[in-house]
Coordinates of C-alpha atoms in Angstrom, one line a residue:
M1 CA 50.0 -107.4 -334.3
H2 CA 46.6 -107.6 -333.4
L3 CA 43.8 -109.0 -334.3
F4 CA 40.9 -107.2 -335.1
H5 CA 37.0 -108.1 -334.8
V6 CA 33.7 -106.9 -334.9
W7 CA 30.0 -108.5 -335.0
A8 CA 27.7 -106.9 -338.7
P9 CA 25.8 -109.9 -339.4
R10 CA 23.4 -107.9 -342.0
A11 CA 26.9 -107.0 -344.0
E12 CA 27.9 -108.4 -347.2
S13 CA 31.9 -107.2 -346.7
V14 CA 33.3 -105.3 -344.0
D15 CA 36.6 -103.5 -344.5
L16 CA 38.6 -101.9 -341.7
L17 CA 40.1 -99.0 -341.8
I18 CA 44.1 -98.2 -340.6
V19 CA 43.9 -94.7 -339.2
A20 CA 48.3 -92.9 -339.9
P21 CA 49.1 -90.9 -336.9
G22 CA 47.9 -87.3 -337.7
T23 CA 44.9 -87.9 -340.1
A24 CA 42.4 -87.4 -337.6
T25 CA 41.4 -84.7 -335.7
G26 CA 38.7 -83.5 -334.1
D27 CA 35.2 -85.4 -332.9
A28 CA 35.2 -86.7 -336.7
M29 CA 36.0 -89.2 -339.1
P30 CA 38.9 -88.5 -341.3
A31 CA 36.7 -87.5 -345.2
E32 CA 36.0 -90.7 -347.6
G33 CA 39.0 -91.3 -349.3
A34 CA 41.7 -89.4 -347.2
A35 CA 45.3 -90.0 -347.6
G36 CA 46.5 -92.2 -344.4
V37 CA 43.9 -94.2 -344.1
R38 CA 44.2 -97.4 -345.5
R39 CA 41.4 -100.1 -346.6
V40 CA 41.9 -104.3 -345.0
P41 CA 39.2 -106.1 -346.3
M42 CA 37.9 -108.6 -343.0
V43 CA 37.5 -112.2 -343.4
P44 CA 33.8 -113.4 -342.6
G45 CA 33.4 -116.4 -339.6
D46 CA 30.7 -117.5 -337.7
N47 CA 27.3 -116.2 -337.0
G48 CA 28.1 -112.5 -338.7
S49 CA 31.4 -112.5 -336.6
W50 CA 33.9 -110.7 -339.2
A51 CA 38.2 -110.7 -338.3
V52 CA 41.7 -109.8 -339.5
E53 CA 45.4 -109.4 -338.3
V54 CA 47.3 -106.4 -338.7
E55 CA 51.0 -106.8 -338.6
D56 CA 52.1 -103.4 -338.6
A57 CA 48.9 -102.5 -335.3
G58 CA 49.0 -102.6 -332.2
H59 CA 48.4 -100.2 -328.7
G60 CA 47.6 -96.5 -329.7
T61 CA 46.5 -97.8 -333.7
D62 CA 43.4 -95.0 -334.7
Y63 CA 40.6 -97.6 -336.8
A64 CA 37.8 -97.4 -337.5
F65 CA 35.5 -100.1 -339.8
S66 CA 33.1 -99.6 -342.9
L67 CA 30.3 -101.8 -343.9
D68 CA 29.6 -102.8 -347.3
G69 CA 31.5 -99.4 -348.6
G70 CA 30.4 -97.3 -346.1
P71 CA 31.3 -94.6 -344.2
A72 CA 33.6 -94.7 -341.5
L73 CA 32.3 -96.2 -337.7
P74 CA 33.8 -96.5 -334.8
D75 CA 34.4 -99.6 -333.1
P76 CA 30.8 -101.0 -330.7
R77 CA 33.9 -102.3 -328.4
S78 CA 36.1 -99.4 -328.3
A79 CA 38.3 -99.2 -325.3
W80 CA 38.9 -95.5 -325.9
Q81 CA 37.9 -92.8 -328.5
P82 CA 40.6 -90.2 -328.0
Y83 CA 38.7 -88.0 -330.5
G84 CA 35.6 -88.5 -329.5
V85 CA 32.7 -90.7 -329.9
H86 CA 32.2 -89.7 -333.6
G87 CA 35.5 -90.2 -334.5
P88 CA 38.1 -92.8 -335.6
S89 CA 38.6 -95.5 -332.4
R90 CA 41.5 -96.5 -331.1
V91 CA 43.8 -99.8 -329.9
F92 CA 44.5 -99.7 -325.5
D93 CA 46.2 -102.7 -324.4
T94 CA 44.6 -103.1 -320.8
A95 CA 48.1 -105.0 -319.8
R96 CA 50.2 -102.3 -320.7
H97 CA 49.6 -100.8 -316.4
P98 CA 52.1 -102.1 -314.0
W99 CA 49.5 -102.9 -311.3
S100 CA 50.2 -102.2 -307.8
D101 CA 47.7 -103.8 -305.7
A102 CA 48.6 -107.6 -306.1
A103 CA 47.6 -107.7 -302.4
W104 CA 44.3 -105.8 -302.3
P105 CA 41.3 -108.6 -300.6
G106 CA 38.8 -106.2 -302.3
R107 CA 36.0 -106.0 -300.5
E108 CA 32.8 -106.3 -299.5
A109 CA 29.7 -104.6 -300.7
P110 CA 27.2 -104.6 -298.3
G111 CA 27.4 -102.7 -295.1
A112 CA 30.4 -100.6 -296.7
L113 CA 30.1 -97.2 -296.7
F114 CA 29.5 -96.1 -300.7
Y115 CA 30.2 -92.5 -301.4
E116 CA 28.9 -91.8 -304.8
L117 CA 30.6 -88.4 -307.0
H118 CA 31.0 -87.4 -310.7
L119 CA 34.6 -87.2 -312.5
G120 CA 33.9 -83.8 -314.1
T121 CA 32.4 -82.1 -310.8
F122 CA 34.6 -84.0 -307.6
T123 CA 37.3 -81.6 -308.7
A124 CA 38.3 -78.7 -310.5
E125 CA 40.2 -79.8 -312.5
G126 CA 37.7 -83.1 -313.1
T127 CA 39.8 -86.0 -314.0
F128 CA 40.6 -88.6 -312.7
D129 CA 44.7 -88.2 -311.6
A130 CA 42.7 -84.6 -309.8
A131 CA 40.8 -86.9 -308.3
V132 CA 43.3 -89.0 -306.8
E133 CA 44.4 -86.3 -304.8
R134 CA 41.4 -86.2 -302.9
L135 CA 40.7 -89.8 -302.4
D136 CA 42.9 -88.7 -298.8
H137 CA 39.5 -87.2 -297.6
L138 CA 37.3 -90.0 -298.4
V139 CA 40.0 -92.3 -296.7
D140 CA 39.8 -89.6 -293.5
L141 CA 36.2 -89.2 -293.8
G142 CA 35.4 -93.5 -293.7
V143 CA 34.2 -94.5 -296.7
D144 CA 34.9 -98.0 -297.4
V145 CA 33.6 -98.0 -301.9
V146 CA 34.0 -94.9 -304.2
E147 CA 30.8 -95.2 -306.2
V148 CA 32.0 -93.5 -310.0
M149 CA 28.9 -92.2 -311.9
P150 CA 29.6 -93.5 -315.4
V151 CA 33.0 -92.8 -317.5
A152 CA 31.6 -94.7 -320.6
A153 CA 32.4 -91.9 -323.4
F154 CA 29.4 -89.3 -324.3
P155 CA 29.5 -86.4 -326.7
G156 CA 30.7 -83.2 -325.5
R157 CA 33.2 -82.7 -323.2
H158 CA 30.5 -82.8 -320.2
G159 CA 27.4 -84.3 -318.5
W160 CA 26.0 -86.7 -315.9
G161 CA 26.9 -89.6 -318.0
Y162 CA 24.2 -91.6 -318.7
D163 CA 23.8 -90.6 -322.4
G164 CA 27.0 -92.7 -323.3
V165 CA 27.2 -94.7 -326.5
A166 CA 31.7 -96.5 -326.5
L167 CA 30.0 -98.1 -323.0
Y168 CA 34.1 -100.0 -323.6
A169 CA 35.3 -96.3 -323.7
V170 CA 36.2 -94.2 -321.4
H171 CA 35.2 -90.8 -321.9
E172 CA 38.9 -88.9 -323.0
P173 CA 38.0 -85.5 -321.3
Y174 CA 38.4 -87.1 -317.9
G175 CA 42.2 -88.5 -319.1
G176 CA 40.7 -92.1 -321.1
P177 CA 41.1 -95.3 -320.1
A178 CA 44.9 -95.3 -318.9
A179 CA 44.0 -92.3 -316.4
F180 CA 40.9 -94.9 -314.8
Q181 CA 43.3 -97.9 -314.5
R182 CA 45.7 -95.3 -312.4
F183 CA 42.6 -94.2 -310.7
V184 CA 42.0 -97.9 -309.3
D185 CA 44.8 -98.7 -308.4
A186 CA 45.5 -95.9 -306.4
C187 CA 42.3 -96.1 -304.1
H188 CA 42.9 -99.7 -303.5
A189 CA 46.6 -98.8 -302.3
R190 CA 44.1 -96.3 -299.4
G191 CA 42.1 -99.1 -299.1
L192 CA 39.5 -98.4 -301.2
A193 CA 37.0 -100.1 -303.5
V194 CA 35.8 -99.1 -306.4
C195 CA 32.4 -99.4 -307.4
L196 CA 31.7 -97.9 -311.6
D197 CA 27.7 -96.8 -312.8
V198 CA 27.1 -98.4 -315.7
V199 CA 24.2 -97.7 -318.1
Y200 CA 22.6 -100.4 -320.5
N201 CA 19.0 -100.4 -320.1
H202 CA 19.6 -97.7 -323.3
L203 CA 22.6 -95.5 -325.3
G204 CA 22.0 -91.6 -325.6
P205 CA 21.2 -89.8 -329.0
S206 CA 24.4 -88.8 -330.3
G207 CA 26.6 -91.2 -331.6
N208 CA 25.3 -94.9 -331.1
Y209 CA 25.7 -96.5 -334.2
L210 CA 25.4 -100.0 -333.0
A211 CA 22.0 -100.6 -334.7
Q212 CA 24.2 -99.9 -338.4
F213 CA 25.9 -102.5 -336.8
G214 CA 23.5 -105.2 -335.9
P215 CA 19.9 -106.3 -334.2
Y216 CA 21.5 -104.0 -331.2
F217 CA 18.3 -102.9 -330.7
T218 CA 13.9 -104.6 -330.9
D219 CA 10.9 -102.3 -331.5
Q220 CA 9.1 -105.0 -329.2
H221 CA 9.7 -102.9 -326.1
D222 CA 8.9 -99.8 -325.8
T223 CA 11.2 -97.9 -323.2
P224 CA 11.3 -93.8 -322.5
W225 CA 14.5 -93.7 -324.7
G226 CA 13.0 -96.3 -327.4
D227 CA 13.0 -99.3 -328.9
A228 CA 14.5 -101.3 -326.1
V229 CA 17.9 -103.3 -325.8
N230 CA 17.6 -106.4 -327.4
L231 CA 17.7 -108.8 -325.3
D232 CA 15.2 -111.6 -325.9
D233 CA 14.5 -110.8 -329.8
E234 CA 16.3 -111.8 -333.1
G235 CA 20.6 -111.6 -332.2
R236 CA 20.2 -110.9 -328.6
T237 CA 22.7 -113.4 -327.8
H238 CA 25.6 -111.5 -329.4
V239 CA 23.6 -108.8 -327.5
R240 CA 23.9 -110.1 -324.0
R241 CA 27.3 -111.1 -325.0
F242 CA 28.2 -107.4 -325.5
V243 CA 26.7 -106.5 -322.1
C244 CA 27.9 -109.2 -319.7
D245 CA 31.7 -109.0 -321.6
N246 CA 31.7 -105.3 -321.1
A247 CA 30.4 -105.8 -316.8
L248 CA 33.1 -108.4 -316.6
R249 CA 36.0 -106.5 -318.8
W250 CA 35.6 -103.6 -315.2
F251 CA 36.3 -106.3 -313.0
E252 CA 39.1 -108.2 -314.8
D253 CA 40.4 -105.6 -316.9
F254 CA 40.1 -102.2 -314.8
H255 CA 40.0 -104.4 -311.3
V256 CA 36.5 -102.3 -310.3
D257 CA 35.1 -104.3 -307.6
C258 CA 31.6 -103.9 -308.0
L259 CA 29.2 -102.2 -310.8
R260 CA 26.3 -100.2 -310.3
L261 CA 24.0 -101.2 -312.7
D262 CA 21.3 -97.8 -314.2
A263 CA 18.0 -98.2 -313.6
V264 CA 17.4 -102.4 -314.5
H265 CA 13.7 -101.9 -314.3
A266 CA 13.9 -100.3 -317.8
L267 CA 15.5 -103.6 -319.5
V268 CA 13.4 -105.3 -321.0
D269 CA 14.0 -109.2 -321.1
D270 CA 11.5 -112.1 -321.6
S271 CA 14.1 -114.7 -322.2
R272 CA 14.0 -117.4 -319.9
Q273 CA 16.9 -116.3 -317.8
H274 CA 16.9 -112.9 -317.4
L275 CA 19.8 -111.0 -318.4
L276 CA 20.8 -109.5 -314.3
A277 CA 19.9 -113.5 -313.6
Q278 CA 23.0 -114.2 -316.3
L279 CA 25.4 -111.7 -315.6
S280 CA 24.9 -112.8 -311.7
G281 CA 25.8 -116.2 -312.2
E282 CA 28.9 -115.2 -314.4
T283 CA 30.2 -112.5 -311.9
A284 CA 30.4 -114.9 -309.6
D285 CA 32.6 -117.5 -311.6
L286 CA 34.2 -114.8 -312.0
A287 CA 35.0 -113.8 -308.8
R288 CA 36.0 -117.4 -308.1
R289 CA 39.0 -117.3 -310.5
L290 CA 39.7 -113.2 -309.1
G291 CA 39.8 -114.7 -305.3
R292 CA 38.3 -111.3 -304.4
P293 CA 35.0 -110.2 -304.1
L294 CA 32.6 -108.2 -306.7
G295 CA 29.6 -106.8 -306.6
L296 CA 26.2 -106.0 -308.7
V297 CA 24.0 -102.8 -307.1
A298 CA 21.2 -102.8 -309.1
E299 CA 18.6 -99.7 -309.7
S300 CA 14.8 -100.5 -309.3
D301 CA 12.5 -99.1 -309.2
L302 CA 10.0 -102.3 -308.9
N303 CA 10.5 -102.3 -304.7
D304 CA 10.7 -106.5 -305.4
P305 CA 13.2 -107.8 -303.4
R306 CA 13.2 -110.9 -305.4
M307 CA 16.2 -108.4 -307.1
V308 CA 18.5 -109.2 -304.3
E309 CA 17.4 -112.6 -303.6
P310 CA 20.0 -116.1 -304.8
V311 CA 19.5 -117.0 -308.7
S312 CA 18.9 -120.5 -307.3
A313 CA 16.3 -119.4 -304.9
G314 CA 14.3 -117.6 -308.1
G315 CA 16.2 -114.4 -307.5
L316 CA 18.1 -111.8 -309.5
G317 CA 20.8 -112.6 -308.0
M318 CA 21.7 -108.9 -306.8
T319 CA 24.0 -108.3 -303.8
A320 CA 22.5 -104.8 -303.5
Q321 CA 19.5 -102.5 -304.9
W322 CA 18.8 -99.0 -304.4
S323 CA 16.3 -98.2 -301.6
D324 CA 14.6 -94.3 -303.3
D325 CA 11.7 -95.4 -300.6
L326 CA 13.8 -94.5 -297.2
H327 CA 15.3 -91.2 -299.3
H328 CA 11.6 -90.5 -300.3
A329 CA 10.6 -91.1 -296.4
L330 CA 13.3 -89.0 -295.1
H331 CA 13.5 -86.1 -297.5
A332 CA 9.9 -85.3 -297.3
L333 CA 10.1 -85.7 -293.7
L334 CA 12.3 -83.0 -293.3
T335 CA 11.8 -80.7 -295.9
G336 CA 8.1 -80.7 -296.0
E337 CA 7.8 -81.5 -299.9
Q338 CA 4.7 -83.3 -300.9
Q339 CA 4.5 -82.9 -304.4
G340 CA 5.4 -85.2 -307.3
Y341 CA 6.8 -88.9 -306.0
Y342 CA 7.1 -87.8 -302.4
T343 CA 3.0 -87.5 -302.5
D344 CA 2.7 -90.7 -300.3
F345 CA 4.9 -90.1 -298.1
G346 CA 4.7 -86.5 -296.2
G347 CA 2.5 -84.7 -294.5
T348 CA 1.4 -85.9 -290.8
D349 CA 2.0 -89.6 -291.3
G350 CA 5.5 -89.4 -292.3
V351 CA 6.7 -89.7 -289.1
E352 CA 5.1 -93.5 -289.2
V353 CA 6.2 -93.8 -293.3
L354 CA 9.9 -93.4 -292.3
A355 CA 9.2 -96.0 -289.6
R356 CA 8.2 -98.3 -292.4
T357 CA 10.6 -97.6 -294.6
L358 CA 13.3 -98.1 -291.7
T359 CA 12.1 -102.0 -290.8
R360 CA 10.5 -102.7 -293.9
V361 CA 12.7 -101.2 -296.3
F362 CA 9.7 -100.6 -298.8
R363 CA 6.4 -97.4 -298.7
H364 CA 5.4 -99.3 -301.3
A365 CA 4.7 -103.2 -301.0
G366 CA 1.9 -103.8 -303.0
D367 CA -0.5 -100.9 -301.7
F368 CA -1.2 -98.5 -304.4
S369 CA 0.7 -95.7 -305.4
T370 CA -0.7 -92.5 -306.0
F371 CA 1.8 -91.1 -307.6
R372 CA 1.7 -94.1 -310.1
G373 CA -2.2 -94.6 -310.1
A374 CA -1.1 -98.0 -309.5
D375 CA -0.3 -100.7 -306.8
W376 CA 3.0 -101.7 -306.6
G377 CA 5.7 -103.3 -304.8
H378 CA 6.0 -106.6 -302.7
P379 CA 6.8 -106.8 -299.2
V380 CA 10.5 -107.5 -297.5
D381 CA 10.5 -110.4 -295.9
P382 CA 12.8 -109.8 -292.4
A383 CA 13.4 -113.0 -292.0
R384 CA 14.8 -113.5 -294.7
H385 CA 16.1 -110.7 -296.4
R386 CA 18.6 -108.4 -294.5
G387 CA 18.7 -104.5 -294.1
H388 CA 22.5 -104.5 -295.8
R389 CA 21.4 -105.2 -299.5
F390 CA 19.6 -102.4 -299.2
L391 CA 21.5 -98.7 -300.3
A392 CA 19.9 -96.2 -297.8
Y393 CA 21.3 -92.4 -298.6
L394 CA 20.0 -88.7 -298.3
Q395 CA 20.6 -87.6 -301.3
N396 CA 22.3 -88.9 -304.2
H397 CA 22.9 -87.4 -307.8
D398 CA 18.8 -88.1 -309.3
Q399 CA 17.2 -86.9 -306.0
V400 CA 19.6 -83.2 -306.5
G401 CA 20.5 -83.1 -310.1
N402 CA 16.6 -84.3 -311.0
R403 CA 14.9 -80.6 -309.5
A404 CA 14.9 -77.5 -311.4
L405 CA 17.4 -75.8 -309.2
G406 CA 19.8 -78.7 -308.6
D407 CA 19.6 -77.6 -304.5
R408 CA 20.8 -79.8 -302.2
V409 CA 18.9 -80.5 -299.6
T410 CA 21.7 -78.0 -297.2
A411 CA 19.3 -75.1 -299.3
S412 CA 16.4 -76.0 -297.3
L413 CA 16.8 -76.8 -294.4
S414 CA 18.5 -76.2 -291.0
P415 CA 22.1 -77.8 -289.8
G416 CA 20.4 -79.3 -287.2
R417 CA 17.7 -81.3 -289.7
L418 CA 20.8 -82.1 -292.1
A419 CA 22.5 -83.6 -289.0
A420 CA 19.3 -85.6 -288.4
G421 CA 19.1 -86.5 -291.9
A422 CA 23.1 -88.0 -291.8
A423 CA 22.8 -89.6 -288.2
V424 CA 19.7 -91.8 -289.5
V425 CA 21.3 -92.4 -292.7
L426 CA 24.9 -93.5 -290.8
T427 CA 23.2 -95.5 -287.9
S428 CA 20.2 -97.6 -290.4
P429 CA 20.4 -100.9 -290.4
F430 CA 21.3 -100.4 -294.3
T431 CA 24.6 -100.1 -296.7
P432 CA 24.7 -96.0 -296.5
M433 CA 25.5 -93.8 -299.3
L434 CA 26.7 -89.6 -299.2
F435 CA 27.0 -87.8 -302.3
M436 CA 29.9 -86.0 -303.0
G437 CA 30.3 -82.9 -300.6
E438 CA 27.2 -84.1 -298.6
E439 CA 29.2 -84.6 -295.9
W440 CA 30.5 -80.7 -295.5
A441 CA 26.8 -79.5 -296.0
A442 CA 27.8 -78.8 -299.8
S443 CA 25.7 -75.5 -300.6
T444 CA 26.6 -76.1 -304.6
P445 CA 24.3 -77.0 -306.6
W446 CA 23.9 -80.2 -309.0
L447 CA 22.7 -79.4 -311.9
F448 CA 21.4 -81.3 -315.0
F449 CA 24.0 -80.2 -317.5
T450 CA 25.1 -81.5 -321.1
D451 CA 27.0 -80.2 -323.8
H452 CA 25.6 -81.2 -327.3
D453 CA 25.1 -80.2 -330.7
A454 CA 23.5 -76.7 -331.0
E455 CA 20.8 -78.8 -333.0
L456 CA 20.4 -81.8 -330.0
G457 CA 21.2 -79.4 -327.7
A458 CA 18.0 -76.9 -328.3
L459 CA 16.1 -80.0 -327.8
V460 CA 17.2 -80.6 -324.7
S461 CA 17.1 -77.1 -323.4
A462 CA 13.9 -76.9 -324.4
G463 CA 12.8 -80.5 -322.8
R464 CA 13.8 -79.2 -320.2
R465 CA 12.1 -76.1 -319.2
Q466 CA 8.5 -77.6 -320.2
E467 CA 9.4 -80.4 -318.2
F468 CA 9.5 -78.1 -315.3
G469 CA 7.1 -75.1 -316.7
A470 CA 4.5 -78.1 -315.8
H471 CA 5.2 -77.6 -312.6
G472 CA 5.1 -73.7 -312.5
W473 CA 8.8 -73.0 -312.9
A474 CA 9.1 -69.5 -315.3
A475 CA 11.5 -71.1 -318.1
G476 CA 13.9 -68.6 -317.4
D477 CA 14.3 -69.5 -313.6
V478 CA 15.9 -73.3 -315.3
P479 CA 18.9 -72.9 -315.7
D480 CA 19.8 -74.4 -319.2
P481 CA 21.5 -77.4 -319.6
Q482 CA 23.6 -76.4 -322.9
D483 CA 25.0 -73.3 -320.9
P484 CA 28.3 -73.9 -319.3
A485 CA 27.9 -71.8 -316.0
T486 CA 25.0 -74.7 -315.6
F487 CA 27.9 -77.2 -315.6
E488 CA 30.7 -74.5 -313.7
S489 CA 28.1 -74.0 -311.2
S490 CA 28.2 -77.6 -310.2
R491 CA 31.4 -78.3 -309.5
L492 CA 32.4 -78.6 -305.3
D493 CA 33.5 -75.8 -303.6
W494 CA 36.2 -77.1 -301.6
A495 CA 37.0 -75.0 -299.5
E496 CA 33.9 -75.2 -297.9
A497 CA 35.3 -77.9 -295.7
D498 CA 37.1 -76.2 -293.6
K499 CA 34.2 -72.3 -293.0
D500 CA 32.0 -73.0 -290.0
L501 CA 29.1 -74.7 -291.0
G502 CA 31.6 -77.0 -293.4
A503 CA 34.1 -78.5 -290.7
R504 CA 31.1 -79.1 -288.3
M505 CA 29.2 -81.1 -290.9
L506 CA 32.1 -82.6 -291.9
R507 CA 33.5 -83.4 -287.2
W508 CA 29.3 -85.0 -287.3
H509 CA 30.1 -87.2 -290.3
H510 CA 33.1 -88.2 -288.8
D511 CA 32.1 -88.7 -285.7
L512 CA 28.9 -91.2 -287.2
V513 CA 31.0 -93.0 -288.9
R514 CA 33.5 -93.8 -286.6
L515 CA 30.7 -94.7 -284.0
R516 CA 29.0 -97.6 -286.9
R517 CA 32.7 -99.2 -287.5
T518 CA 33.4 -99.5 -283.5
E519 CA 29.9 -100.4 -282.9
P520 CA 28.5 -103.7 -284.1
D521 CA 25.3 -102.9 -283.2
L522 CA 25.1 -100.2 -285.6
R523 CA 26.2 -102.7 -288.4
D524 CA 23.8 -105.5 -287.4
D525 CA 21.7 -105.6 -290.3
D526 CA 18.5 -107.7 -288.9
L527 CA 15.5 -105.4 -289.9
A528 CA 13.5 -107.8 -287.3
A529 CA 15.7 -106.2 -284.8
V530 CA 15.0 -102.7 -285.5
R531 CA 12.6 -100.9 -283.2
V532 CA 11.0 -97.0 -284.3
R533 CA 9.2 -95.4 -281.5
T534 CA 7.6 -92.5 -282.4
G535 CA 5.6 -89.2 -282.0
A536 CA 3.7 -86.6 -284.0
D537 CA 7.5 -84.7 -284.8
W538 CA 10.0 -86.8 -283.2
F539 CA 11.5 -90.5 -283.6
V540 CA 13.1 -93.0 -281.9
V541 CA 15.4 -95.4 -283.8
R542 CA 16.4 -98.5 -281.1
R543 CA 19.5 -100.1 -282.7
G544 CA 21.2 -102.9 -280.0
G545 CA 22.5 -101.1 -277.3
F546 CA 21.6 -96.9 -278.8
D547 CA 19.3 -94.9 -279.1
V548 CA 19.1 -92.3 -282.5
A549 CA 16.9 -89.5 -281.5
V550 CA 15.3 -87.1 -283.2
N551 CA 13.3 -83.5 -282.6
L552 CA 11.7 -81.6 -285.6
G553 CA 9.0 -79.7 -283.6
P554 CA 9.1 -75.9 -282.7
D555 CA 10.0 -76.6 -279.5
A556 CA 12.2 -78.7 -277.0
A557 CA 11.4 -82.2 -276.2
V558 CA 11.5 -84.5 -273.9
L559 CA 12.4 -88.0 -275.9
P560 CA 11.8 -91.4 -274.2
V561 CA 15.3 -93.8 -274.2
G562 CA 16.4 -96.8 -272.5
P563 CA 17.1 -95.7 -268.3
D564 CA 20.1 -94.5 -267.5
A565 CA 21.5 -93.8 -270.9
E566 CA 24.5 -91.9 -272.0
V567 CA 24.7 -89.0 -274.9
V568 CA 27.6 -90.1 -277.2
L569 CA 27.0 -87.5 -279.9
D570 CA 24.7 -84.9 -280.0
W571 CA 24.9 -82.2 -282.7
H572 CA 23.9 -79.0 -280.3
G573 CA 25.7 -80.0 -277.5
D574 CA 22.4 -79.3 -274.3
A575 CA 21.0 -83.1 -275.0
Q576 CA 19.4 -83.5 -271.3
V577 CA 19.0 -87.0 -270.0
A578 CA 16.8 -87.8 -267.1
D579 CA 14.0 -90.1 -266.2
G580 CA 14.2 -92.5 -268.6
G581 CA 13.7 -89.8 -271.7
V582 CA 16.5 -87.4 -273.1
R583 CA 15.6 -83.4 -273.3
L584 CA 16.2 -82.3 -277.1
P585 CA 15.9 -78.6 -278.7
A586 CA 14.0 -78.3 -281.7
D587 CA 16.2 -79.8 -284.6
G588 CA 18.1 -81.3 -282.1
V589 CA 19.8 -85.1 -282.7
A590 CA 22.1 -87.4 -280.5
V591 CA 23.1 -90.3 -280.6
L592 CA 22.6 -92.6 -277.0
R593 CA 24.7 -95.6 -275.1
R594 CA 21.1 -97.0 -273.2
A595 CA 22.2 -98.8 -269.9
D596 CA 20.3 -101.3 -270.5
R597 CA 21.7 -102.2 -273.6
A598 CA 19.3 -106.3 -273.6
G599 CA 16.6 -104.2 -273.1

């Protein structure tokens, strides 16, 4: 027996369509009037809800809804879309999985080492079960939290996942919802927490049937994707419930530990209580009930520390947020790039800009942003805001995949500069994050790829060429997102981890992570205690009893460090300490323990 329910406030009648096994094939609904489809009238309830209980339905039953005698539509809250986003839904009983993580205590997100991965390109198979076979690599590296890019069902077989349309379902080519439960269970068995990337600011253009059910969107606000998700217009209560229920079910039914909330600046909400504050409170309540910590990590372009301030103090209550300004400062300094949003980060002031982001998080904290053409951001107060509330990274899916060629910094930086970038991130006062393959300096690109139908795919391909053509790229030089080769070339090549540079860079990351774990000074997130000394092309970051020295100049140089400092880690292996300084070669980096730990 199963109770079916749906919110459809504008419908005069709603029918449940029970689809017999073998009736549905491919990514489409059965034809109108097809044999094997049973129509069951649903009963109206309060506030536009409809429900019906079916005696012979349960786990594995295929079904759809019909509004006012119209075409079959998938369930907006479907947990399982085995035929794709345009086909029938399937009942999924989340309680069937035999969880083995009863003793899992959870893990706090602030200060943990995050590792961002994309299921489809992390392994050759591109499935949850295949990813489980690589988890021991992450454990050996010292990862604390596996951040999985969006898995909500989206059209086609492969894509980034940010055009998901069935937000409660798990993408079937990855293995579906049962495989995701197995993956989380396997992570917990190894001491790894799981952070799931979720997208609530928009839905993709293909397979999005929500507007046919009710006012899920509003034209009162505009977003880069069109009408905004309805958080403050008529019908908002049910839409907000749709979003919050989705978030909470990942925690409760799939045992996820943390959510990464995509582009929250696009969640336009003029309500008295912002959706994020509501979700923060409900997540805290659930964490108390489950007896383990649950986290919310926001991606925000606002440069506003209110994002991570408590709701009780007027904040939005996020556990942490991504810090693109640190990435931009580090990337611009290491690569020399100054185009686009890097314009205010590089150049002759590049070292000073990095120092500012290491101590105050935001480059733009109320001052003028050239890229945006406006004053931007608000300052971080080191007396109130801790470093672990902000994620730091040298690379992530956006900063690699949104480049025309999807090239990682490996393609343009010397090994020494790669090592320096890793050292800055992994010894920083922030919560560090790695992007899959970064730990061995993966050479494989990570491109923008899609698998849309022919009509939509052609528009996406043309848009990509036009976007980069405006920046001087020839159309033929920009990989076609729809070409299967674009996706295939983005898969990690795990054999690289055992080759010369890969093995050496992997050891370097191992050593940095181990040092961070064993030394409290390197885990301290007091921003007021961070000191940065700078020169034209060098800098030294003081982290308690440690100095992180980086020489980016073309020649060897002596950098000021604490007296009688001891080299702990040295990329080139020839750092020399003498007379209160350390001599480093060009593109050299070393971590030193100071004898004067209190200095």
